Coordinates of C-alpha atoms in Angstrom, one line a residue:
M1 CA 127.1 109.0 100.6
G2 CA 128.6 109.7 97.1
S3 CA 126.8 110.4 94.0
G4 CA 128.1 107.2 92.6
N5 CA 126.3 105.2 95.3
L6 CA 123.0 107.2 95.0
E7 CA 123.0 106.4 91.3
K8 CA 123.5 102.9 92.0
D9 CA 120.8 102.7 94.6
Q10 CA 118.3 104.4 92.2
Y11 CA 119.4 101.8 89.5
L12 CA 118.8 98.9 91.8
L13 CA 115.4 100.4 93.0
E14 CA 114.4 100.7 89.4
K15 CA 115.2 97.3 88.7
R16 CA 113.3 96.1 91.6
F17 CA 110.2 98.2 90.4
I18 CA 110.5 96.7 86.8
E19 CA 110.8 93.1 88.3
L20 CA 107.8 93.4 90.4
S21 CA 105.8 94.7 87.4
R22 CA 107.0 91.8 85.2
N23 CA 106.2 89.4 88.0
A24 CA 102.6 90.8 88.3
Y25 CA 102.2 90.5 84.4
Q26 CA 103.6 87.1 83.9
R27 CA 101.7 85.4 86.9
D28 CA 98.7 87.5 86.5
F29 CA 98.4 88.7 90.1
I30 CA 99.1 91.9 92.2
T31 CA 102.6 92.2 93.5
Y32 CA 103.7 94.9 96.0
S33 CA 106.6 96.8 96.8
D34 CA 107.8 97.8 100.5
F35 CA 106.7 101.1 101.8
L36 CA 108.4 103.9 99.9
N37 CA 109.6 107.2 101.1
L38 CA 109.2 110.2 99.1
N39 CA 112.3 109.8 96.9
E40 CA 111.7 106.3 96.3
Q41 CA 107.9 107.2 95.2
N42 CA 109.6 109.8 92.9
I43 CA 111.8 107.2 91.3
L44 CA 108.7 105.0 90.7
H45 CA 106.5 108.0 89.2
T46 CA 109.3 108.9 86.9
L47 CA 110.1 105.6 85.4
P48 CA 109.1 105.7 81.9
K49 CA 105.8 103.8 81.2
E50 CA 107.2 101.7 78.6
N51 CA 109.7 100.0 81.1
L52 CA 106.5 98.7 83.0
F53 CA 104.2 95.8 82.2
T54 CA 101.4 97.0 84.7
Q55 CA 99.3 99.7 86.1
I56 CA 100.6 101.0 89.3
L57 CA 98.5 102.3 92.3
T58 CA 100.0 103.5 95.6
F59 CA 98.6 103.6 99.0
G60 CA 99.7 104.1 102.7
G61 CA 96.7 102.8 104.7
Y62 CA 94.9 106.1 104.5
G63 CA 94.1 108.8 102.1
M64 CA 97.1 111.2 102.6
A65 CA 99.7 108.9 103.7
E66 CA 103.3 110.0 103.2
R67 CA 105.0 106.7 103.1
Q68 CA 103.2 104.4 100.5
M69 CA 103.5 101.0 99.1
A70 CA 103.3 100.3 95.3
A71 CA 100.7 97.7 93.9
F72 CA 101.8 96.4 90.5
I73 CA 98.4 95.4 89.0
P74 CA 98.0 93.5 85.6
D75 CA 95.5 95.1 83.2
A76 CA 93.1 92.3 83.5
L77 CA 92.7 93.0 87.3
Y78 CA 93.2 96.7 87.1
F79 CA 90.0 97.5 84.8
R80 CA 87.8 95.6 87.1
Y81 CA 88.0 98.4 89.4
D82 CA 87.3 102.3 89.4
F83 CA 90.2 104.2 90.8
S84 CA 88.8 107.7 89.9
Q85 CA 88.5 108.6 93.4
K86 CA 91.4 108.1 95.1
G87 CA 91.4 107.8 98.9
D88 CA 90.5 105.2 101.5
S89 CA 88.3 103.4 98.9
D90 CA 91.4 102.0 97.4
E91 CA 92.0 99.7 100.4
D92 CA 88.6 98.2 99.6
A93 CA 89.4 97.8 95.9
I94 CA 92.9 96.5 96.1
P95 CA 93.9 94.3 99.2
F96 CA 97.0 96.2 100.3
P97 CA 98.7 94.0 103.0
I98 CA 98.7 97.0 105.4
V99 CA 97.6 96.8 109.1
C100 CA 96.9 99.6 111.3
L101 CA 98.3 99.3 114.9
Q102 CA 97.3 101.3 118.0
I103 CA 100.0 102.0 120.5
R104 CA 98.8 103.2 123.9
P105 CA 100.3 103.6 127.3
L106 CA 99.0 100.8 129.7
N107 CA 98.7 103.6 132.4
L108 CA 98.0 107.0 131.1
K109 CA 98.6 108.6 134.5
F110 CA 102.2 108.0 134.5
A111 CA 102.7 108.1 130.7
E112 CA 105.3 110.5 129.2
K113 CA 104.6 112.9 126.3
L114 CA 106.0 110.6 123.4
S115 CA 107.1 112.0 120.2
H116 CA 107.2 110.7 116.6
R117 CA 110.8 110.1 117.1
D118 CA 110.3 108.1 120.3
Y119 CA 107.7 105.7 118.6
L120 CA 110.1 105.4 115.6
G121 CA 113.2 104.7 117.8
A122 CA 111.4 102.1 119.9
I123 CA 110.1 100.1 116.7
L124 CA 113.7 100.2 115.0
N125 CA 115.2 99.1 118.2
L126 CA 113.4 95.8 117.8
G127 CA 115.3 95.3 114.6
I128 CA 112.6 96.1 112.2
D129 CA 113.6 97.6 109.0
R130 CA 111.9 101.0 108.1
S131 CA 110.7 99.7 104.8
V132 CA 108.1 97.4 106.4
T133 CA 106.5 100.4 108.2
G134 CA 104.6 103.4 107.0
D135 CA 103.3 106.5 108.8
I136 CA 103.1 107.0 112.5
L137 CA 100.1 109.3 113.3
I138 CA 100.3 110.9 116.9
D139 CA 97.1 111.5 118.9
E140 CA 96.8 113.0 122.3
E141 CA 96.7 109.7 124.2
C142 CA 98.3 107.0 121.8
A143 CA 99.7 106.7 118.2
Y144 CA 98.6 104.6 115.1
L145 CA 101.2 102.8 113.1
F146 CA 100.6 101.5 109.6
C147 CA 102.8 98.4 108.9
M148 CA 103.1 95.4 106.7
Q149 CA 100.8 92.6 107.7
K150 CA 103.6 90.3 107.9
I151 CA 105.3 92.1 110.8
A152 CA 102.1 93.2 112.8
D153 CA 102.1 90.1 115.2
F154 CA 105.8 90.6 116.0
L155 CA 105.1 94.2 116.7
C156 CA 102.1 93.5 118.9
D157 CA 104.2 90.8 121.0
N158 CA 107.3 92.8 121.3
L159 CA 106.8 96.5 121.3
T160 CA 106.1 96.9 125.1
R161 CA 108.0 99.9 126.1
I162 CA 108.7 103.4 124.8
R163 CA 111.3 105.2 126.6
H164 CA 110.0 104.8 130.2
T165 CA 106.4 104.2 129.5
T166 CA 104.8 100.7 129.2
V167 CA 102.6 100.3 126.3
L168 CA 100.1 98.1 124.8
C169 CA 100.3 97.4 121.0
Q170 CA 97.5 95.8 119.2
V171 CA 95.6 95.9 116.0
F172 CA 93.3 98.7 115.5
E173 CA 89.8 97.5 115.1
G174 CA 87.9 100.6 114.4
E175 CA 87.3 102.2 110.9
R176 CA 90.4 103.9 109.6
K177 CA 88.4 107.0 108.8
E178 CA 88.0 107.2 112.5
I179 CA 91.8 107.6 113.2
P180 CA 92.3 111.3 114.1
L181 CA 94.3 113.2 111.6
R182 CA 95.4 116.4 113.3
T183 CA 95.2 119.2 110.8
E184 CA 95.3 123.1 110.7
K185 CA 93.1 125.2 108.3
I186 CA 95.2 128.1 106.8
E187 CA 93.8 130.8 104.6
G188 CA 95.9 133.6 103.0
T189 CA 96.2 135.7 99.9
V190 CA 99.1 134.8 97.5
A191 CA 100.0 136.6 94.3
S192 CA 99.9 133.5 92.3
V193 CA 99.3 129.7 93.0
R194 CA 102.9 128.8 92.6
L195 CA 104.7 126.2 94.7
D196 CA 106.9 128.5 96.4
T197 CA 104.2 130.9 97.5
L198 CA 102.0 128.2 98.9
L199 CA 104.9 126.7 100.9
A200 CA 105.7 130.2 102.3
L201 CA 102.1 130.5 103.2
A202 CA 102.0 127.1 105.1
W203 CA 105.0 127.8 107.1
K204 CA 104.9 131.5 107.3
T205 CA 108.1 132.1 105.9
S206 CA 109.6 134.0 102.9
R207 CA 109.6 132.6 99.4
S208 CA 113.3 133.4 99.2
S209 CA 114.2 131.0 102.1
L210 CA 112.6 127.9 100.3
V211 CA 114.3 128.3 96.9
G212 CA 117.1 126.2 98.1
M213 CA 114.8 123.4 99.4
I214 CA 112.8 123.2 96.2
E215 CA 115.9 123.3 93.9
D216 CA 117.7 120.6 96.0
G217 CA 114.8 118.1 95.3
R218 CA 113.4 118.1 98.8
V219 CA 109.6 119.1 97.8
F220 CA 107.2 116.7 96.2
V221 CA 103.8 117.2 94.7
N222 CA 101.7 113.9 94.8
G223 CA 104.9 112.0 95.2
K224 CA 106.7 113.6 92.5
C225 CA 109.8 115.6 93.1
I226 CA 109.4 119.2 91.8
T227 CA 112.5 121.5 91.5
S228 CA 110.8 124.6 90.0
N229 CA 109.8 127.2 92.4
G230 CA 107.0 128.4 89.9
Y231 CA 105.4 125.1 89.4
H232 CA 101.6 125.6 89.2
V233 CA 99.9 123.8 92.0
K234 CA 96.6 122.3 91.2
E235 CA 93.3 121.9 93.5
N236 CA 93.6 118.9 95.9
D237 CA 97.5 118.6 95.3
L238 CA 99.3 116.9 98.1
I239 CA 102.6 119.0 98.9
S240 CA 105.2 117.3 101.1
A241 CA 108.6 119.2 102.0
R242 CA 111.3 116.8 103.6
G243 CA 111.7 117.9 107.4
M244 CA 108.9 120.3 107.3
G245 CA 105.6 118.4 106.8
R246 CA 102.9 118.4 104.2
F247 CA 99.6 120.0 103.4
V248 CA 96.7 119.7 100.9
Y249 CA 96.1 122.8 98.6
E250 CA 92.2 122.7 98.8
G251 CA 91.7 125.6 96.3
M252 CA 91.0 129.2 95.6
L253 CA 88.2 130.9 97.5
S254 CA 88.3 134.3 95.9
Q255 CA 90.1 136.9 94.0
T256 CA 90.8 140.5 95.7
K257 CA 90.5 143.7 93.9
K258 CA 94.2 144.0 93.8
G259 CA 94.5 140.7 91.9
R260 CA 95.7 138.6 94.5
Y261 CA 94.2 135.1 95.4
L262 CA 92.6 134.0 98.7
V263 CA 93.5 130.4 99.0
K264 CA 92.8 127.5 101.5
L265 CA 95.3 124.9 102.8
E266 CA 94.9 121.9 105.1
K267 CA 98.2 121.4 106.9
Y268 CA 99.0 118.1 108.8
V269 CA 100.5 119.0 112.3

């Protein structure tokens, strides 16, 4: 796709965000975007504040979701809530139209080992647009799909097979905090808490191999695209690298005698 098309797509998306914000302001109710990928979230976060009429909150169904919906909230509604603590509590404060579905094999004995690509492919083959679905979390024996409320019944009725495995898709009735998020704790020493050094630690590679990825706009911190290798990461920042995954920088544990820093990461696997 040419740069002209990309610029047009960005212009149309910005226009859509402004329209959603204006509608929320004029009608005094919350409006929502579709699920946004990292690039789309970055466009939203970098829109000049004076172009918008409302406050914005993004959420994807659980605290560390990569794909998120944006809620455009008029001031009169926004200041009724305390958003100082981001996370699953946002779901209680703002009624995001997000449903969590559990997808599991009908017969575990004969089930294939299914990947994220398998689940996503089966969903898209139903004619579902990616914009109405959020993250897919894979567990040992099932998967969890976050989707817009309006598409949940259709998926439950029609998602019956993934590859050669017959599956049951139903609304997850448990607490979302019970959904297993597979993570790996990583500790290591770095010369400084820079974006490139933390990426190198997370994926056990050299800093030089990551320069192109960062400069090409494929790394995001809390949904914002960062193109500087030396960007200083803050405690609890969520770092996402397209095609590689994401992790949370949990903070500094100590400083060594040689002046290096022992840091801790939580990587999603």
